[in-house]
Coordinates of C-alpha atoms and ligand atoms in Angstrom, one line a residue:
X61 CA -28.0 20.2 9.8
X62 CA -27.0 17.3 11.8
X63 CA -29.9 15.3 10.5
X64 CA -29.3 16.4 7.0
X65 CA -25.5 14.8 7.3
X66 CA -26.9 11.5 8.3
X67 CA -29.5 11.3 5.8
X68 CA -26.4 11.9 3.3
X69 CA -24.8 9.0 4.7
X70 CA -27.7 7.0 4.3
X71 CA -28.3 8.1 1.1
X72 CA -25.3 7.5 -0.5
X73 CA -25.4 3.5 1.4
X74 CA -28.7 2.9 -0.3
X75 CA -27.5 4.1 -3.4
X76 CA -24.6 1.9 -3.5
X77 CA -26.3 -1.0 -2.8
X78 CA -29.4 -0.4 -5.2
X79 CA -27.2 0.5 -7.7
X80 CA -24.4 -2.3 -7.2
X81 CA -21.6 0.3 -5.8
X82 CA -21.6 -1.9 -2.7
X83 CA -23.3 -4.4 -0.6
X84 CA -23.1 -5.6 3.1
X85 CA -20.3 -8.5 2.9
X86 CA -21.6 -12.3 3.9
X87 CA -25.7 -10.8 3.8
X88 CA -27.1 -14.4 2.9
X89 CA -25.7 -15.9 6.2
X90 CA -26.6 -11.9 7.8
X91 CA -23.1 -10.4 7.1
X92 CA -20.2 -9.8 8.9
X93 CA -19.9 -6.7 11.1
X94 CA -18.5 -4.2 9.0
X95 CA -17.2 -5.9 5.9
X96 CA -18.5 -4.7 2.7
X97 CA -18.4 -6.1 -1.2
X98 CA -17.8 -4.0 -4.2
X99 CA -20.6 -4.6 -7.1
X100 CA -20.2 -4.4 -10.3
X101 CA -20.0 -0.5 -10.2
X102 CA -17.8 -0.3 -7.1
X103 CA -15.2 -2.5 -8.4
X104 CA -15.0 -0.1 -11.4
X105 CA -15.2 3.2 -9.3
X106 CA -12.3 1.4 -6.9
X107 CA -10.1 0.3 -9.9
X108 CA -10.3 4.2 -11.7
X109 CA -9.2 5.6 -8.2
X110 CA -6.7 3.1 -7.9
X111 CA -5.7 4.1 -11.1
X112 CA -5.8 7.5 -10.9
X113 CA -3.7 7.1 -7.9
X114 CA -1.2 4.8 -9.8
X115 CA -0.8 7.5 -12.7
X116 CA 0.1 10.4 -10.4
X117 CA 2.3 8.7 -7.9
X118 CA 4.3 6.5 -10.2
X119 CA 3.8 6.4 -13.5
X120 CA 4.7 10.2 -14.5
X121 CA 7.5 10.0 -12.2
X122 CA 10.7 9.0 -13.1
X123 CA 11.4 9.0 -9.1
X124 CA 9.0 6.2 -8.5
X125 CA 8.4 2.3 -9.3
X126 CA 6.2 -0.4 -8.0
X127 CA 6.0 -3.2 -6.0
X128 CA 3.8 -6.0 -4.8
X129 CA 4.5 -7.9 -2.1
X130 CA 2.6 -11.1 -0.4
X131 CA 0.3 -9.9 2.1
X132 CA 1.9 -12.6 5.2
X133 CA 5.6 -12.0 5.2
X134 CA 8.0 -13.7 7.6
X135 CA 6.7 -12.7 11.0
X136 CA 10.1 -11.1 11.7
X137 CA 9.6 -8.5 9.8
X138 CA 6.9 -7.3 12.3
X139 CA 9.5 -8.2 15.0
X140 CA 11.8 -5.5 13.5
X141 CA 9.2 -2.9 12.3
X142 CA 7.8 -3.1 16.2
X143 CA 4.3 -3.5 15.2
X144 CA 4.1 -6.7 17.3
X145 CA 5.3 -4.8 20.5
X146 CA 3.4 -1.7 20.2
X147 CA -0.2 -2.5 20.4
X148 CA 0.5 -5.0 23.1
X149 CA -0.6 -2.2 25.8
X150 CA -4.2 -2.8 27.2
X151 CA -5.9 -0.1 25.0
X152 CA -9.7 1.3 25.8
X153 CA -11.5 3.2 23.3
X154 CA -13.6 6.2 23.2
X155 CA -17.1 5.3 22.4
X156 CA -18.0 8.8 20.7
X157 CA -14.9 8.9 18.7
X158 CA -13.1 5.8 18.4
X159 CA -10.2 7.1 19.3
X160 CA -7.8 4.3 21.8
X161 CA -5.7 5.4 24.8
X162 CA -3.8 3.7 27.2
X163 CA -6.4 2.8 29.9
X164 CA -2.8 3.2 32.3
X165 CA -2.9 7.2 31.3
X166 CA -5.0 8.8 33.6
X167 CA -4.2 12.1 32.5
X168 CA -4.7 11.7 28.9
X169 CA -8.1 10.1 29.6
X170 CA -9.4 12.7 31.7
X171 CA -8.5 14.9 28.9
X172 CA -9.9 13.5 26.4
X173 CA -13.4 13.3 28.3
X174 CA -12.8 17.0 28.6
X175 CA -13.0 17.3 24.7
X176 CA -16.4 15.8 24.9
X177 CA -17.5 17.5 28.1
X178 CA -16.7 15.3 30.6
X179 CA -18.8 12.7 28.7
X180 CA -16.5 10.6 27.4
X181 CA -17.7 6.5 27.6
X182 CA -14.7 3.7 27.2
X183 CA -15.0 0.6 25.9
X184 CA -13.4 -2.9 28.3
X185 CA -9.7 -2.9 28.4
X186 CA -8.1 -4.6 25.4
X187 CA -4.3 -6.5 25.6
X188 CA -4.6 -5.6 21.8
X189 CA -2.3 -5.8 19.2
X190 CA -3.8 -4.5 15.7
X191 CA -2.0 -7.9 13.5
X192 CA -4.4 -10.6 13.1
X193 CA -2.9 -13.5 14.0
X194 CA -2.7 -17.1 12.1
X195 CA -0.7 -20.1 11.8
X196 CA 1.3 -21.3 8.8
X197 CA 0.7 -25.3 8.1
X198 CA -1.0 -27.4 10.6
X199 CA 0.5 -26.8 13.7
X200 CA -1.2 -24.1 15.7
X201 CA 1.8 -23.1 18.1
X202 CA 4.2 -20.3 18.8
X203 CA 6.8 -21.2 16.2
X204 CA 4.2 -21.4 13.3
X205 CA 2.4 -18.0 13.6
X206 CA 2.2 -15.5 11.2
X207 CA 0.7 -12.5 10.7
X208 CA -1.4 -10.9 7.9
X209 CA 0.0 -7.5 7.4
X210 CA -1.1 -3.9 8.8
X211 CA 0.4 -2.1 6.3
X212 CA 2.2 -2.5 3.1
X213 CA 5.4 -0.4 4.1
X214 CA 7.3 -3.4 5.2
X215 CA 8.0 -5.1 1.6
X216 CA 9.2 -1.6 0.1
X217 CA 11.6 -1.8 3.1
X218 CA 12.9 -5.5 3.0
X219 CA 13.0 -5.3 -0.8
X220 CA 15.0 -2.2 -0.6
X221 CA 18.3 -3.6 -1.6
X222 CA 17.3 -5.8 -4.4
X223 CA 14.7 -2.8 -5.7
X224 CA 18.4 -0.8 -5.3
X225 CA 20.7 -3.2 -7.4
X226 CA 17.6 -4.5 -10.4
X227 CA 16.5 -0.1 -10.7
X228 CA 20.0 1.2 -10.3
X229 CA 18.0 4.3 -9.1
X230 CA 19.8 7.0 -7.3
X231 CA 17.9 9.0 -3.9
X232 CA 15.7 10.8 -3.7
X233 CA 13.3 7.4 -5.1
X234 CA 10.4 6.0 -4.3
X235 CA 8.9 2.3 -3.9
X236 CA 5.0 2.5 -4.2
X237 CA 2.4 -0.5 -3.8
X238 CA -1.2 -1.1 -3.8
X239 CA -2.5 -3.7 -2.0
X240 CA -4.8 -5.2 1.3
X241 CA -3.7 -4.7 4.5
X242 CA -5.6 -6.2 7.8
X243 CA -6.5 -4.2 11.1
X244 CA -7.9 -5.9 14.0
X245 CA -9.5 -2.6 14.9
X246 CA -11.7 -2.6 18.0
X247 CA -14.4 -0.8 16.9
X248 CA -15.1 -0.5 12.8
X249 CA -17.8 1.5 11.5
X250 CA -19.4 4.2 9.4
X251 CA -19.6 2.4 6.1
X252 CA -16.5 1.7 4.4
X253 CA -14.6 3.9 5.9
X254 CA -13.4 1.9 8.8
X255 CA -13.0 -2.0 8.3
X256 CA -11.0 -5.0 9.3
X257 CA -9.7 -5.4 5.9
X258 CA -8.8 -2.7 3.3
X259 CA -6.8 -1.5 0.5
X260 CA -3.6 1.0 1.1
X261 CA -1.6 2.6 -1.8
X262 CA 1.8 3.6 0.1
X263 CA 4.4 5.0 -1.1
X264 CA 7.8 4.9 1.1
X265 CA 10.3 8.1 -0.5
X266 CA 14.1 7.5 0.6
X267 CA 16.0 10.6 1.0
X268 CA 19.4 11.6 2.1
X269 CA 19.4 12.1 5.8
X270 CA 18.7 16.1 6.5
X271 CA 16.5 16.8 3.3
X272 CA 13.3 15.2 4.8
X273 CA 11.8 18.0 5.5
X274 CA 11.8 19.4 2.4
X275 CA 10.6 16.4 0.6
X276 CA 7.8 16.1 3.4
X277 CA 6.8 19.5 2.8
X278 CA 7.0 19.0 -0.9
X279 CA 4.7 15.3 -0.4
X280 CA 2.1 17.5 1.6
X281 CA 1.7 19.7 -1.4
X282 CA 1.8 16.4 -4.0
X283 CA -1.3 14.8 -1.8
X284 CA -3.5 17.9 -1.6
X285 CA -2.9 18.4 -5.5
X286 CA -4.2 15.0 -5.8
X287 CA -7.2 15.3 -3.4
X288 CA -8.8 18.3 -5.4
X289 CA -7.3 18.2 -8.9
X290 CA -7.6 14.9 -9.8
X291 CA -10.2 12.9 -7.4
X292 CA -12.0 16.8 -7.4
X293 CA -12.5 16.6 -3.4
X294 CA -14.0 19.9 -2.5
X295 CA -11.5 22.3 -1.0
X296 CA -13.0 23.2 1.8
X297 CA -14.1 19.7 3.1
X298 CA -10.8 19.1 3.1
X299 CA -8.3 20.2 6.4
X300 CA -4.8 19.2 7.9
X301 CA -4.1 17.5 11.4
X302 CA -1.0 17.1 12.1
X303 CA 0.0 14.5 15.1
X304 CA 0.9 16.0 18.2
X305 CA 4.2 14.4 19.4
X306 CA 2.5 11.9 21.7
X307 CA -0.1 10.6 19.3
X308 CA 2.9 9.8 16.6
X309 CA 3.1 6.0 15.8
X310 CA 6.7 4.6 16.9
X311 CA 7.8 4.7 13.5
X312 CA 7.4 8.5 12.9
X313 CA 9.2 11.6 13.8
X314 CA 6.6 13.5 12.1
X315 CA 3.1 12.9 11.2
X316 CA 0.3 15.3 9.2
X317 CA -3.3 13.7 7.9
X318 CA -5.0 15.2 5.3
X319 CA -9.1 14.8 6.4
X320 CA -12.3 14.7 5.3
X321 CA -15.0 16.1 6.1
X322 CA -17.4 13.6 6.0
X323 CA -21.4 13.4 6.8
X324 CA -20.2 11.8 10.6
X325 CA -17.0 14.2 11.0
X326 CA -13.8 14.9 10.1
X327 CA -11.9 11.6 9.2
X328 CA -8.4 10.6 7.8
X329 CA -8.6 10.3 4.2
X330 CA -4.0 10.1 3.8
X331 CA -1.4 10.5 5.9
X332 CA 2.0 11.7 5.8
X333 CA 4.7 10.5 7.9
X334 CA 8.1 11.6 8.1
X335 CA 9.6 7.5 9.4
X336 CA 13.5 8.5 9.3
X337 CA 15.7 5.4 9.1
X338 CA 13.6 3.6 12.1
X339 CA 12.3 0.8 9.8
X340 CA 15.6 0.1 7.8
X341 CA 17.4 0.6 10.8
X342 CA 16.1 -2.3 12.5
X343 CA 15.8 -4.8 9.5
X344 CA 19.1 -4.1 9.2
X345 CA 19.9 -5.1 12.8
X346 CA 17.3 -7.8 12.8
X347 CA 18.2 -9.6 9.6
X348 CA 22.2 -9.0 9.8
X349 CA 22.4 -7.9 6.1
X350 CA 24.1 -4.8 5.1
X351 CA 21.3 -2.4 3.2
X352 CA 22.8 0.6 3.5
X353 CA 22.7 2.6 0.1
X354 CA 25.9 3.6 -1.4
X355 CA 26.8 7.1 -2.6
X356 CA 28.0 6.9 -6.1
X357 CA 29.9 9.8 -6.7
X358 CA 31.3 10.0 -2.5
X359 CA 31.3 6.3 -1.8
X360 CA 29.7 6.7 1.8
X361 CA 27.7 4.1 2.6
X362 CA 24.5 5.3 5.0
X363 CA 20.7 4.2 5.9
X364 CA 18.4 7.1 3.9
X365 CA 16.0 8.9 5.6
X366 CA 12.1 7.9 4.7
X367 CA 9.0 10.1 4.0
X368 CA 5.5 8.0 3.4
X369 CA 2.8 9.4 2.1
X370 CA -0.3 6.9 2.2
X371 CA -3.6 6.7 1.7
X372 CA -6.9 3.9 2.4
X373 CA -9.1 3.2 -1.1
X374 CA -12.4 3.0 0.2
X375 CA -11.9 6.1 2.2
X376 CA -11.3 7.8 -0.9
X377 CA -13.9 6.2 -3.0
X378 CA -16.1 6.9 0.1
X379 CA -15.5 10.8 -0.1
X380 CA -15.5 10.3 -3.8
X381 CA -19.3 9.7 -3.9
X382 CA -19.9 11.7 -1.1
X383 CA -19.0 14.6 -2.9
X384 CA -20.1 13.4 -6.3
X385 CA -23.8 13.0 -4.9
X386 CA -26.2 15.9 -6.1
X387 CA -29.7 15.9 -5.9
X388 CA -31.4 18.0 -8.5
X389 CA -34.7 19.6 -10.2
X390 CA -36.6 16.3 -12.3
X391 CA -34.9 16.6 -15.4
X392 CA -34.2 12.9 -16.9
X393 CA -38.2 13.4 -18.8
X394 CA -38.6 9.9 -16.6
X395 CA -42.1 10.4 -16.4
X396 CA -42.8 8.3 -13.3
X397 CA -40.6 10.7 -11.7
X398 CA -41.7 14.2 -12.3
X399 CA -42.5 15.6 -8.4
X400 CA -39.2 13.5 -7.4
X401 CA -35.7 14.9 -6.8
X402 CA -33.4 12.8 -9.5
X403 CA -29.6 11.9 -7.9
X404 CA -27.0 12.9 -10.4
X405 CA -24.0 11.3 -9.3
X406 CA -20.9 14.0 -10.7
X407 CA -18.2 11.8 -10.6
X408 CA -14.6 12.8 -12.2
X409 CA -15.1 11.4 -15.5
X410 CA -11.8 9.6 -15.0
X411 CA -13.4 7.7 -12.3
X412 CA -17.0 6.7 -13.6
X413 CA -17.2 3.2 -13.6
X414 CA -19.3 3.5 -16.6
X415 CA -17.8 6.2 -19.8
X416 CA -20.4 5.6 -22.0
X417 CA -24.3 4.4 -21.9
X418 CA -26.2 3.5 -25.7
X419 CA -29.5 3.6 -25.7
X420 CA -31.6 2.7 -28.6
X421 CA -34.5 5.1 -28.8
X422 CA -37.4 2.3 -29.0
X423 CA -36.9 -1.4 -28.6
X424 CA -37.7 -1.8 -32.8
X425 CA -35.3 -3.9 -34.3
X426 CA -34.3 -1.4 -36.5
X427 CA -33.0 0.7 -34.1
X428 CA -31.8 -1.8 -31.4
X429 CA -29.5 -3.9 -33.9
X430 CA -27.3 -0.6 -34.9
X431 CA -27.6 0.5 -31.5
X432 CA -26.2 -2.6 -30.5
X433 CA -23.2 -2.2 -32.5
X434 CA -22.3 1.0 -31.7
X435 CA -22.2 -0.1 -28.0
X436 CA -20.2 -2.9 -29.2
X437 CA -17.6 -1.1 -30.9
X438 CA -17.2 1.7 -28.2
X439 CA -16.6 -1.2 -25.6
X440 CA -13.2 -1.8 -27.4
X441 CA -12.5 1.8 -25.6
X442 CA -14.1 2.4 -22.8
X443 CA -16.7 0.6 -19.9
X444 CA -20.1 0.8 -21.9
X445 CA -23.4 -0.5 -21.0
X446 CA -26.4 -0.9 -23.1
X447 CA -29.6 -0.3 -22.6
X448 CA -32.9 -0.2 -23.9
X449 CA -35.6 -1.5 -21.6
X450 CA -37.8 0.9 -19.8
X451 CA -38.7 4.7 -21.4
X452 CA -35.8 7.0 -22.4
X453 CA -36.2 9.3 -19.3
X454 CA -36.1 6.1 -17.6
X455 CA -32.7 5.1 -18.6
X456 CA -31.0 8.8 -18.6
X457 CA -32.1 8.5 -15.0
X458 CA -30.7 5.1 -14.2
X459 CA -27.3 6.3 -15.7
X460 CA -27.3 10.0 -13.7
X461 CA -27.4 7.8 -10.7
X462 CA -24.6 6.0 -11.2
X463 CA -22.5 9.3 -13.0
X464 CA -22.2 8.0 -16.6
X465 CA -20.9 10.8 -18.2
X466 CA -22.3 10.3 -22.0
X467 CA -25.7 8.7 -23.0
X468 CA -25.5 8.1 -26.8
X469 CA -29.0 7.7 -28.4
X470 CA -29.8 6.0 -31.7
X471 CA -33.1 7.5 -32.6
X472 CA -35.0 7.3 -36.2
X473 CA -33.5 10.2 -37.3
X474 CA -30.6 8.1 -36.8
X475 CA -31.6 5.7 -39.4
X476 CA -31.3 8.2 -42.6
X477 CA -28.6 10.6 -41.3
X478 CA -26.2 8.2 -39.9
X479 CA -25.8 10.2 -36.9
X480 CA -26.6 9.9 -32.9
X481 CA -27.4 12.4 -30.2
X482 CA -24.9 12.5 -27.5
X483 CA -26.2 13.8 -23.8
X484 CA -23.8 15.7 -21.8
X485 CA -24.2 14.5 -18.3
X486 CA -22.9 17.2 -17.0
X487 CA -24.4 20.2 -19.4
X488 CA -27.0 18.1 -20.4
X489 CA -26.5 19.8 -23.5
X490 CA -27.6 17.5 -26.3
X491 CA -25.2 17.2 -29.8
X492 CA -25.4 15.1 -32.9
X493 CA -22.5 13.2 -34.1
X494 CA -21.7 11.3 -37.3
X495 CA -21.7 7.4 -35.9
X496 CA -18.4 6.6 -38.2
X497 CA -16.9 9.8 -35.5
X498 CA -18.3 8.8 -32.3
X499 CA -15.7 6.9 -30.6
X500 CA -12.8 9.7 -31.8
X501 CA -15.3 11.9 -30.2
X502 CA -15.4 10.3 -27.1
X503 CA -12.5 9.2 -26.5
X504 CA -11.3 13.7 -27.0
X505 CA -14.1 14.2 -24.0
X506 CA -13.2 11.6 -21.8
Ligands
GAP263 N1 2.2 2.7 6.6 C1 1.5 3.7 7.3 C2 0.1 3.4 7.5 O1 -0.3 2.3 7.3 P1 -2.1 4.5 8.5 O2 -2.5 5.9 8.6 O3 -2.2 3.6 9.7 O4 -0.6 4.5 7.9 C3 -2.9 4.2 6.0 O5 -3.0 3.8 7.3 C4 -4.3 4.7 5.5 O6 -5.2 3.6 5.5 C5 -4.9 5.8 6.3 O7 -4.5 7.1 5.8 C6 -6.4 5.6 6.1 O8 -6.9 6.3 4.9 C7 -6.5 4.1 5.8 N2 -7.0 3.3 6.9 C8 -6.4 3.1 8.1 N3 -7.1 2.3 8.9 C9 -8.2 1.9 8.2 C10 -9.4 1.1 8.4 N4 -9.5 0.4 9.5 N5 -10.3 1.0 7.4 C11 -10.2 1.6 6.2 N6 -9.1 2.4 6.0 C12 -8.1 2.6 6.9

């Protein structure tokens, strides 16, 4: 079973890079530990779950608007968040896990080993603090260093006031952003789903001090919904951790991860933290600016409360094709292939990076030059890609890998009744459609 897991893993990373998903970052100079590039295909799959994300969380809310903020801010910020004091701690690691402890807490080190019977191996103590560090201009000394931020929460919270006075929004509201934040992680690994470098969509919910709890609650529910209806995450490789008090970050009076299970364990795919006024708080104290909101209809002036769900991209697009991945019966007519398993990559069809493949049935002229216009008018709707080297099995193969939903055929039938033969992915049932239709067609499927 074990064995089986990995081989998923190293399925799916041979996949992505054959396929152009994803490739080892740097590889002509032989990479960089742990940093990846998105192909043509990842960049696609990436953008649709961004997307996706985008659509549920803000744009059919009227609670909700964006933001996007530089990724090095004025290193105050992290002075007031206390992300540069709270990693300073020497910090070993647990070689199994990954998890970090305070090398000074005996006691929670000894436990820990417990968990993986007594075996537990540590890495050297680390003075380690998670912000990578640089310098802004020329001068590399204390009063010119910045740092690249470790998450994107901070801007939602400095912009507060001005987001406040240009929205006129009333709480409960929401800022949300997309963007790259920077780790200095000790140990990265496992594909993408740990890295130096990755992409968060946060969302920071102010609420009137007293109601976070229901909002949390209510933000757990919004997240699941989103796992399985929308990114169509198996239920039951999905579970909920929530943070025993000691493990919460300093920001959070409450924290619950929604996890994975994924070919190497159960890992974080979003987390939900219940931050109180901790962040505004101090920004407030820091920076000497009044950003208290003001009730309207009372006129009391008071610091809202803050709930924060968030999540990391590539850890979704990671269980994404994890749970897209099928391996079926030869079925494509690729007659090269017939004792083979074929991969039929089941993505959402919201999320495959390509909507729609056209595929002339031979390369005659006659066929490719209408064929070729089809493709050409269906890219004006969707991502598209046209093809018509190697035999027909061939290419149905090439675009089950890579979880094209619709493979539209120009054959010679095509020629006299004006019509195509669409292939379900999915049903692989196989329809004809009037050409002048097809893109109405489509576009009703997708
Ligand atoms: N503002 C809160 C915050 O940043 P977090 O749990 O530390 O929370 C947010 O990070 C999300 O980013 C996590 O739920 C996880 O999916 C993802 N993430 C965290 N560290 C990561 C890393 N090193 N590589 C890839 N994704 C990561």
């Amino acid at each position: 079973m074990v064995k089986e897991k990995e081989n998923l893993l190293e399925k799916i990373v041979s996949l992505c890079k054959r396929r152009g998903f994803v490739f080892p970052g740097s590889e002509i100079y032989g990479g960089l530990a742990n940093s990846w590039d998105l192909g043509h295909l990842g960049n696609e799959l990436f953008n649709n779950i961004a997307s996706l994300w985008w659509k549920k969380f803000v744009q059919e809310r009227d609670d909700i608007v964006g933001l996007r903020g530089p990724v090095i801010m004025n290193p105050k910020v992290w002075e007031a968040s206390g992300h540069l004091q709270s990693f300073t701690d020497p910090l070993v690691e647990c070689k199994i896990c990954h998890e970090r402890f305070r090398q000074d807490k005996d006691e929670e080190l000894k436990e820990h080993a417990e968990s993986h019977k007594g075996k537990a191996e540590w890495t050297e103590p680390k003075n380690f603090n998670l912000l990578f560090k640089t310098y802004i201009g020329p001068v590399e000394d204390q009063q010119h260093v910045a740092y690249l931020r470790g998450e994107l929460a901070q801007t939602m919270f400095t912009d507060f006031k001005a987001i406040l006075e240009t929205t006129r929004k009333r709480l409960p509201f929401g800022i949300a952003q997309i963007g790259k934040a920077f780790r200095n992680e000790i140990t990265t690994g496992n594909f993408i789903f740990r890295t130096k470098e990755f992409t968060i969509a946060e969302l920071e919910y102010f609420v009137k001090p007293g109601t976070e709890d229901e909002h949390y609650k209510n933000w757990d529910k919004f997240i699941l919904k989103f796992l399985i209806d929308d990114l169509k995450l198996a239920k039951n490789k999905i579970r909920s951790h929530v943070h025993s008090k000691e493990k919460l970050a300093h920001y959070s009076k409450g924290t619950v991860d929604l996890e994975y299970e994924f070919p190497f364990g159960w890992g974080e795919l979003t987390g939900l933290a219940s931050r109180t006024d901790f962040d505004l708080k101090n920004h407030e104290k820091l920076s000497g600016q009044n950003i208290k909101y003001k009730d309207s209809e009372t006129g009391e002036e008071f610091l809202p409360y803050v709930v924060e769900p968030t999540c990391g991209l590539e850890r979704l697009m990671l269980a994404v094709l994890i749970n897209s991945y099928e391996e079926v019966e030869p079925r494509s007519g690729d007659e090269e292939a017939v004792h083979e398993k074929e991969v039929v990559l089941r993505l959402p069809k919201a999320l495959a990076p390509i909507k729609v493949a056209v595929l002339p049935l031979s390369r005659k002229e006659e066929l490719t030059k209408p064929a070729y216009e089809i493709y050409r008018d269906l890219q004006k709707h969707f991502m598209c890609q046209y093809d018509e080297t190697a035999s027909i099995g061939k290419r149905y193969r090439r675009q089950d890998e890579i979880g094209t939903p619709y493979c539209v055929t120009y054959d010679f039938d095509s020629l006299n009744d004006g019509e195509v033969t669409v292939r379900d992915r999915d049903t692989m049932k196989q329809e004809r459609v009037v050409i002048g239709e097809l893109a109405e067609y489509l576009l009703k499927k997708l």
